PDB file of C-alpha atoms in Angstrom:
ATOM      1  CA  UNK A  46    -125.500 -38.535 122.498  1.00 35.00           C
ATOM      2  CA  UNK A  47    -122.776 -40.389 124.207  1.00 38.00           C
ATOM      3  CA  UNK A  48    -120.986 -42.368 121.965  1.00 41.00           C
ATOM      4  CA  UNK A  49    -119.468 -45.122 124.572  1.00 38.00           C
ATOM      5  CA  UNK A  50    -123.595 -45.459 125.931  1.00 39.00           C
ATOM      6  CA  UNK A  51    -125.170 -46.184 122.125  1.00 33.00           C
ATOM      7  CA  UNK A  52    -122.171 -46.698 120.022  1.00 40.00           C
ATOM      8  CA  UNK A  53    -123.914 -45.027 117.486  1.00 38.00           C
ATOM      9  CA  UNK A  54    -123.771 -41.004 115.718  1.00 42.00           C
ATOM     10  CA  UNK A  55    -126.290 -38.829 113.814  1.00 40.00           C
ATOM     11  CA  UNK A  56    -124.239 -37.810 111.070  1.00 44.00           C
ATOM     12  CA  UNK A  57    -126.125 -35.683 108.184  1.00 43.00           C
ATOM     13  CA  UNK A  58    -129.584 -37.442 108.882  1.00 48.00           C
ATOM     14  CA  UNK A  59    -128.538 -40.984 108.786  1.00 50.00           C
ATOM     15  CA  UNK A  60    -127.518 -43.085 112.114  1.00 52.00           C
ATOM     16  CA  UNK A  61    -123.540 -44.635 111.974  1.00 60.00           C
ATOM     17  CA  UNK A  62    -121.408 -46.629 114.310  1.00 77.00           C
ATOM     18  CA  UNK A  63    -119.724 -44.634 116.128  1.00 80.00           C
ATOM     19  CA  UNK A  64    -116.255 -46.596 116.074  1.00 85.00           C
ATOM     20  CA  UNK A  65    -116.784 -47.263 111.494  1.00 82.00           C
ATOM     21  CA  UNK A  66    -114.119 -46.099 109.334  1.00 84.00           C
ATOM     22  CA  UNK A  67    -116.592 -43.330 107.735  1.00 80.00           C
ATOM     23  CA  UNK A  68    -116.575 -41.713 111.302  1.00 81.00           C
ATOM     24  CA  UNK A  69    -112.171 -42.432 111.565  1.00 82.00           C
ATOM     25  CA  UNK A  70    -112.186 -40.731 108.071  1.00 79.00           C
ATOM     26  CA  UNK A  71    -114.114 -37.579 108.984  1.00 78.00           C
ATOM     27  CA  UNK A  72    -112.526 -34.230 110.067  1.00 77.00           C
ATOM     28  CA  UNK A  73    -113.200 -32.112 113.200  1.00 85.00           C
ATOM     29  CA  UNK A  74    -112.296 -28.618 113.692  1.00 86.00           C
ATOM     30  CA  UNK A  75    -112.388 -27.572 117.582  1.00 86.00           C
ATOM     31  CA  UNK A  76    -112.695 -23.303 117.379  1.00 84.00           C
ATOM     32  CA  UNK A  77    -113.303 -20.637 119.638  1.00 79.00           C
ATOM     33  CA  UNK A  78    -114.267 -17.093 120.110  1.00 69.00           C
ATOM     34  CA  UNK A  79    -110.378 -15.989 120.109  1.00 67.00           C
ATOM     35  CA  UNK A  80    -110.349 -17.540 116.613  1.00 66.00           C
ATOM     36  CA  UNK A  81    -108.527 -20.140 117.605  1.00 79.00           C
ATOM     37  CA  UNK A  82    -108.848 -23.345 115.774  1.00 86.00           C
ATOM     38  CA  UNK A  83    -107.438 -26.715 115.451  1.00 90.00           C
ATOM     39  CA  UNK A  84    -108.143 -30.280 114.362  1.00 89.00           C
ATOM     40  CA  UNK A  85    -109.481 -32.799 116.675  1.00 91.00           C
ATOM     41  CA  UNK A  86    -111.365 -36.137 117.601  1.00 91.00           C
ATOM     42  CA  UNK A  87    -114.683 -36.427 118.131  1.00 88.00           C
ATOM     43  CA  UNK A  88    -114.236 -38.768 120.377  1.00 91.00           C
ATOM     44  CA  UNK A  89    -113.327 -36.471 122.973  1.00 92.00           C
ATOM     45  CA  UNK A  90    -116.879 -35.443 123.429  1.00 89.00           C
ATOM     46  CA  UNK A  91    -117.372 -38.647 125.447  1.00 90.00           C
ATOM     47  CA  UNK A  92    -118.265 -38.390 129.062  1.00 91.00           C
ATOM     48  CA  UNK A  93    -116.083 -40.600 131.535  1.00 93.00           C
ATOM     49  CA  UNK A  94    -119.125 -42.591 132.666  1.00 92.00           C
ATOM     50  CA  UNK A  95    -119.348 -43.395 128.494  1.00 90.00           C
ATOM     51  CA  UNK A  96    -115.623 -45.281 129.149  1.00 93.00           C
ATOM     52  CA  UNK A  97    -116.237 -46.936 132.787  1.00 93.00           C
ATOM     53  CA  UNK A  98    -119.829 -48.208 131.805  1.00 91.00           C
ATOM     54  CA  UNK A  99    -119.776 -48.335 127.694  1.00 86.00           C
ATOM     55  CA  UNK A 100    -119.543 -51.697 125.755  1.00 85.00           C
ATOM     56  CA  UNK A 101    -118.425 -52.475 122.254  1.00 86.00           C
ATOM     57  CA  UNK A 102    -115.623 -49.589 122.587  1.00 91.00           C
ATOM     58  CA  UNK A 103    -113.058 -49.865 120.010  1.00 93.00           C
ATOM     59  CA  UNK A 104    -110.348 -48.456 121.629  1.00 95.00           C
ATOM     60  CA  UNK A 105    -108.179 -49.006 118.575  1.00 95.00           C
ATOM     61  CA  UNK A 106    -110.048 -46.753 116.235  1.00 94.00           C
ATOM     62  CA  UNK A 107    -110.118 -44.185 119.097  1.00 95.00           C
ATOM     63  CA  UNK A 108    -106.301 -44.485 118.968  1.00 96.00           C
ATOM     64  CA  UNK A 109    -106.021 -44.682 115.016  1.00 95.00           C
ATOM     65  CA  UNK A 110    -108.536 -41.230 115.259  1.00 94.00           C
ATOM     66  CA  UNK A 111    -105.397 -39.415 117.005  1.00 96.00           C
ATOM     67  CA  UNK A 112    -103.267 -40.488 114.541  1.00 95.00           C
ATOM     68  CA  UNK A 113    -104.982 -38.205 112.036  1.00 92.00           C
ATOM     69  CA  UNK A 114    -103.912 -34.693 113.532  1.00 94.00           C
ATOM     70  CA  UNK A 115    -101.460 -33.522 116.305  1.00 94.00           C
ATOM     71  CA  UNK A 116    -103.337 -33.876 119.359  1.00 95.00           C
ATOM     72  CA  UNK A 117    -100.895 -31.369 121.352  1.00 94.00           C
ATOM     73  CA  UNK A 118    -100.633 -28.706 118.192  1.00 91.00           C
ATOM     74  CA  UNK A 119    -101.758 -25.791 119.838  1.00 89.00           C
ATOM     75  CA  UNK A 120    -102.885 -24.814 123.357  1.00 89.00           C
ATOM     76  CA  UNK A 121    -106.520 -25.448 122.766  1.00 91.00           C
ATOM     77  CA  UNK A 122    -105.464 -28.948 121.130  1.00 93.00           C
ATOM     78  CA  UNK A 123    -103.491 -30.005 124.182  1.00 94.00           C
ATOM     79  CA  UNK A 124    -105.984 -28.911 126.656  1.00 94.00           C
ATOM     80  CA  UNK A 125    -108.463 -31.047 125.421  1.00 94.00           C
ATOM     81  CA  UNK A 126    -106.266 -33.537 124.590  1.00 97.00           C
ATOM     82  CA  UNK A 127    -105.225 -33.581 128.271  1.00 97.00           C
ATOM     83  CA  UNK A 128    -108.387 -33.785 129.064  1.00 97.00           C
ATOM     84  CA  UNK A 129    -109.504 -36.798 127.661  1.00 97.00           C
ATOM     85  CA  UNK A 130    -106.320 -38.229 128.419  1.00 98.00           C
ATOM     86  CA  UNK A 131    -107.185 -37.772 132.115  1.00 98.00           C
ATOM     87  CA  UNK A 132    -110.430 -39.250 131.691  1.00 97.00           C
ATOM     88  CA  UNK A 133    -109.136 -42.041 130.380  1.00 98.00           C
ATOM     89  CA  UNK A 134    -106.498 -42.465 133.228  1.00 98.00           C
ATOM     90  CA  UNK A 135    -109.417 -42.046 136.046  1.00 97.00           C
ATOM     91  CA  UNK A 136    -111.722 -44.921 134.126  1.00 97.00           C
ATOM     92  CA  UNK A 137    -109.113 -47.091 134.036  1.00 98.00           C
ATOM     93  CA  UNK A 138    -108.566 -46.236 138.067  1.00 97.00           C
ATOM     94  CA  UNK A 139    -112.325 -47.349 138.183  1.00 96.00           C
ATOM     95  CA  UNK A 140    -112.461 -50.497 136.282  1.00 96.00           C
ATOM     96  CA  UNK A 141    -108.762 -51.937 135.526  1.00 96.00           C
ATOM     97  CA  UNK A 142    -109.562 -51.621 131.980  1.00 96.00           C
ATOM     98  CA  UNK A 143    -105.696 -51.758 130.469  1.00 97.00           C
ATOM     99  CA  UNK A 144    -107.219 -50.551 126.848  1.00 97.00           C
ATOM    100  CA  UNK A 145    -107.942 -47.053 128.701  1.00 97.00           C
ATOM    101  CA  UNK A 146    -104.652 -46.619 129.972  1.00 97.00           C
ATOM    102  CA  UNK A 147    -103.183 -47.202 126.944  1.00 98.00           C
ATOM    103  CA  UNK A 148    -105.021 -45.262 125.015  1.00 98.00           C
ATOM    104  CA  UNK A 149    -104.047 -42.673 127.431  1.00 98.00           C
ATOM    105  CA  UNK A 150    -100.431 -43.443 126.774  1.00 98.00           C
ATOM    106  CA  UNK A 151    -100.203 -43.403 122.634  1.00 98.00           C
ATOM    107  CA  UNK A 152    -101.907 -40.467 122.730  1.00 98.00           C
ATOM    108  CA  UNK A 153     -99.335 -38.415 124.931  1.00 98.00           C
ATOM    109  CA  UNK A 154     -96.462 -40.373 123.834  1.00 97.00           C
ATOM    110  CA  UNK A 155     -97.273 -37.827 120.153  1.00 96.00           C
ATOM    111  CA  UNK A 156     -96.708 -34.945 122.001  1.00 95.00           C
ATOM    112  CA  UNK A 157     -93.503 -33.251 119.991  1.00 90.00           C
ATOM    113  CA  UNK A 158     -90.906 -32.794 122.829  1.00 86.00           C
ATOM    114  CA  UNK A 159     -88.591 -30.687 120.152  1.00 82.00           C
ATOM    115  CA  UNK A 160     -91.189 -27.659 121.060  1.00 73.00           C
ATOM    116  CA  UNK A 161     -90.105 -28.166 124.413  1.00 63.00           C
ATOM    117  CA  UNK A 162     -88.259 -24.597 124.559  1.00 57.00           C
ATOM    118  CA  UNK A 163     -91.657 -22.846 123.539  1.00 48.00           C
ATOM    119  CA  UNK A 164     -93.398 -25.199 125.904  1.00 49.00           C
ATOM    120  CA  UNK A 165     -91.788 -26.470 128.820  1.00 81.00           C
ATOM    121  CA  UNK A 166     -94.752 -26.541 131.282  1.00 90.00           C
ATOM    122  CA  UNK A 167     -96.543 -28.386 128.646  1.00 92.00           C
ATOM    123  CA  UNK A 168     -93.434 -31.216 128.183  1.00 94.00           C
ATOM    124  CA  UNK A 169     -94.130 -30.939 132.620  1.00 94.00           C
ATOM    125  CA  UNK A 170     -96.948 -32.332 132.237  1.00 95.00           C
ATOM    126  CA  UNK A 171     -97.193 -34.210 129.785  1.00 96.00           C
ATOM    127  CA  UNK A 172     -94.108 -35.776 131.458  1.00 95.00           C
ATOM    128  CA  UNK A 173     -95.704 -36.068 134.706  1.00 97.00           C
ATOM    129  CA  UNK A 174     -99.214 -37.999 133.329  1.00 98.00           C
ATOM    130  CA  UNK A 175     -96.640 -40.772 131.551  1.00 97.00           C
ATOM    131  CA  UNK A 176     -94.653 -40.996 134.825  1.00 98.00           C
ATOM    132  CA  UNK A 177     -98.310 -41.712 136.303  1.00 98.00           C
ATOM    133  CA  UNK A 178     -99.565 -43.997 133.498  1.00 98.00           C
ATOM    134  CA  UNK A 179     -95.636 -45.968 134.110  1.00 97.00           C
ATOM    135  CA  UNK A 180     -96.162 -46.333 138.258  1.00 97.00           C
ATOM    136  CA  UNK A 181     -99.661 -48.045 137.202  1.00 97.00           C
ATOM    137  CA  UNK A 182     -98.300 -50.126 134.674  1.00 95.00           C
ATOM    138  CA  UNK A 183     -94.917 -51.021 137.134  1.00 93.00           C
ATOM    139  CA  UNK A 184     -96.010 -50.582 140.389  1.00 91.00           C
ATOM    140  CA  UNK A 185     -93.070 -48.404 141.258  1.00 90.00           C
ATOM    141  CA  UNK A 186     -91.062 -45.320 139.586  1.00 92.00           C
ATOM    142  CA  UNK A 187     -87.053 -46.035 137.577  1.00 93.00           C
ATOM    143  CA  UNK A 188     -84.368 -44.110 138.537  1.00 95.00           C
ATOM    144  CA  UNK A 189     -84.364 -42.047 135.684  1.00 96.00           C
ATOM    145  CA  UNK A 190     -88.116 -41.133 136.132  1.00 96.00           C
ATOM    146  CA  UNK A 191     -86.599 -39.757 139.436  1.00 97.00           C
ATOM    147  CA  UNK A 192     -83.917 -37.741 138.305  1.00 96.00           C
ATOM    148  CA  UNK A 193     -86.324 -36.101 135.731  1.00 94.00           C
ATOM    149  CA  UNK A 194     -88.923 -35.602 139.002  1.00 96.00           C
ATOM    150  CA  UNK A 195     -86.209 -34.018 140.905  1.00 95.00           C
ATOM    151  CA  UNK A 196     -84.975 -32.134 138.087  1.00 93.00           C
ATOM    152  CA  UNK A 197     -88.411 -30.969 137.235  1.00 93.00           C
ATOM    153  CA  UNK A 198     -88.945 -29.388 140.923  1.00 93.00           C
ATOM    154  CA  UNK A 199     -85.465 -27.400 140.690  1.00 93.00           C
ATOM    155  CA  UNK A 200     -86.483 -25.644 137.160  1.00 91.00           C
ATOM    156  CA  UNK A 201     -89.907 -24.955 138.898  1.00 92.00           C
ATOM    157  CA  UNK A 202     -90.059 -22.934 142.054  1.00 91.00           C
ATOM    158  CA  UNK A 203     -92.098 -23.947 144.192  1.00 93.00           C
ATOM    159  CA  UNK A 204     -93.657 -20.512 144.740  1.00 93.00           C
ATOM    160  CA  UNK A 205     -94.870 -20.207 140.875  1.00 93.00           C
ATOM    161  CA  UNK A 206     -95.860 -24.255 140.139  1.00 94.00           C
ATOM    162  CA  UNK A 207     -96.775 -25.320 143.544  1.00 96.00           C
ATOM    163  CA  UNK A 208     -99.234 -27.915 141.944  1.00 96.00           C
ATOM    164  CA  UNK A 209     -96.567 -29.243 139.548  1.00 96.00           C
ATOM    165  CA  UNK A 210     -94.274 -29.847 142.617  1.00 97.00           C
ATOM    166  CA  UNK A 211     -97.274 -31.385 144.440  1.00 98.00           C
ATOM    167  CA  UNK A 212     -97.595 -34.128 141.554  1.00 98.00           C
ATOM    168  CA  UNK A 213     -93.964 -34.428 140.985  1.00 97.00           C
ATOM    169  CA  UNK A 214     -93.469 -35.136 145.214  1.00 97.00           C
ATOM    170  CA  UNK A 215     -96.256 -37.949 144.856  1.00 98.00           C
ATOM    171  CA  UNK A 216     -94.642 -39.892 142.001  1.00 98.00           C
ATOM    172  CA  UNK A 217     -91.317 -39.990 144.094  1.00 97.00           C
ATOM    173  CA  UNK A 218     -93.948 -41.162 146.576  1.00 96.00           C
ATOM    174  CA  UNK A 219     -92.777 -38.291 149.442  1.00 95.00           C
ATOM    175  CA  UNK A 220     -95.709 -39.309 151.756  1.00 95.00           C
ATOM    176  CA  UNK A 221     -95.050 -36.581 154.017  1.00 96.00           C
ATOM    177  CA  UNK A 222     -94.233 -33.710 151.702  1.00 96.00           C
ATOM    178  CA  UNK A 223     -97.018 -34.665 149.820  1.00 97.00           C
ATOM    179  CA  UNK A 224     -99.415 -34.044 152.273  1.00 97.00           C
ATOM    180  CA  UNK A 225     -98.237 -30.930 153.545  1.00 96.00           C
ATOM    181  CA  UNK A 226     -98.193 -29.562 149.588  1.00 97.00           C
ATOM    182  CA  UNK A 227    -101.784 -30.426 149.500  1.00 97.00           C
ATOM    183  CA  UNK A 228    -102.883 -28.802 152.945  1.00 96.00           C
ATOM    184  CA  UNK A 229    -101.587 -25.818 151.061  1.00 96.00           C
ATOM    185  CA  UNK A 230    -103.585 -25.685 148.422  1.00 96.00           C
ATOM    186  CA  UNK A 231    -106.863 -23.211 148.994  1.00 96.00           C
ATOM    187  CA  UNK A 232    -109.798 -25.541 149.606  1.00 97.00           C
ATOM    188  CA  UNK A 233    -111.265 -25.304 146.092  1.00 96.00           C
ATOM    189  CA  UNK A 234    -108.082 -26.668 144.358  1.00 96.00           C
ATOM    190  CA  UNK A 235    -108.148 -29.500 146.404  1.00 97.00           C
ATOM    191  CA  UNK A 236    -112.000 -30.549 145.654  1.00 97.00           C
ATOM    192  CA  UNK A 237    -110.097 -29.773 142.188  1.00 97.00           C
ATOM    193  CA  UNK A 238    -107.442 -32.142 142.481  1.00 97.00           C
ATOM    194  CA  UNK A 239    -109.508 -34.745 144.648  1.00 97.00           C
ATOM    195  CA  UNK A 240    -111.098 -35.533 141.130  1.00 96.00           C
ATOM    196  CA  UNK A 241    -107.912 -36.177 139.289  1.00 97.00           C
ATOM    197  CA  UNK A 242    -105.837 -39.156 138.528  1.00 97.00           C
ATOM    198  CA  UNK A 243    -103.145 -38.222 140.736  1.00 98.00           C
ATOM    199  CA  UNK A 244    -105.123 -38.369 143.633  1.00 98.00           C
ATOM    200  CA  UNK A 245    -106.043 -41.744 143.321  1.00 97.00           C
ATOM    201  CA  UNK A 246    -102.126 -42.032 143.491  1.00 97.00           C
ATOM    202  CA  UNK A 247    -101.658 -40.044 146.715  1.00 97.00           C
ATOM    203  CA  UNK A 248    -104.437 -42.068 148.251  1.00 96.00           C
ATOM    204  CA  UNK A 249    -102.323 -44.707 148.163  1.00 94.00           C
ATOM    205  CA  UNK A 250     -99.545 -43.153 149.800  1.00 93.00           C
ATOM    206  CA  UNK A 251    -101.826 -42.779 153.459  1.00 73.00           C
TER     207      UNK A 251
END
């Protein structure tokens, strides 16, 4: 059931809002076969069409839901993290909706950048989506979202993160460069990326 289409949750037999304190105060456990676990929202099991179409979202109890764990704890918790994060980003892209795009925002604005020796292609790109969510808010990148851009690009060869460099040359809005990056890309990849908030970015650069 999706919750931004009924708003509502079968929990243990009984029917709940979906956006009530009882669901905020419940824990979630994501886990796979690798016995890898880690604590999570529920709300990331919504669909996007759940955030374009939905009504009665509380965005705020969403937000106060990622407050409960660290969202970017372990590699399964930042992938779907990510993930919904992106969501959110495209929705907003579809209806202008400022609550998604801040939600987007406080929830990668947790991400611990003290682990960023252990993870620096993680602090990339989380980097990279609040450079996006900035250029949507501002219209136009700072100076020292530049510098980190440019910096980024030298500590990743192009060779090994060629995707990386492809989103880092469209938020220093490289028109050119940008679209031969993405004519290298093998045809599935950019299907891929055509589906991503960063295209909708690019777009806007033809």
């Amino acid at each position: 059931m999706s919750l931004g289409n009924w708003g509502f949750y079968f929990v243990i037999g009984k029917l709940i809002n979906a956006f009530s304190e009882d669901m905020l105060k419940r824990q979630y456990t994501l886990s796979n076969d690798s016995d890898n676990e880690c604590a999570h929202s529920l709300y990331i099991t919504m669909i996007e069409a759940s955030l374009t179409k939905g009504i009665n979202i509380d965005y705020e109890v969403i937000r106060r839901a990622f407050d409960r764990f660290d969202p970017f704890f372990n590699s399964m918790a930042f992938t779907n993290s990510n993930q919904f994060c992106l969501m959110c980003i495209s929705a907003f892209d579809q209806t202008g909706n400022m609550e998604l795009q801040e939600t987007a925002e406080y929830i990668y604005q947790k991400y611990n950048y003290q682990r960023a020796a252990r993870n620096s292609e993680e602090t990339a790109i989380v980097t990279i989506k609040l450079i996006q969510i900035k250029i949507r808010k501002n219209g136009n990148i700072e100076a020292e979202d530049s510098e980190t851009l440019i910096l980024m690009k030298r500590d990743f060869p192009y060779k090994d993160q060629p995707e990386l460099h492809f989103c880092a040359i469209v938020l220093l809005m490289n028109k050119t460069e940008a679209a031969y990056t993405f004519r290298e890309f093998q045809m599935q990849r950019q299907e891929y990326y055509r589906k991503l908030p960063i295209y909708h970015l690019y777009s806007q650069l033809q």
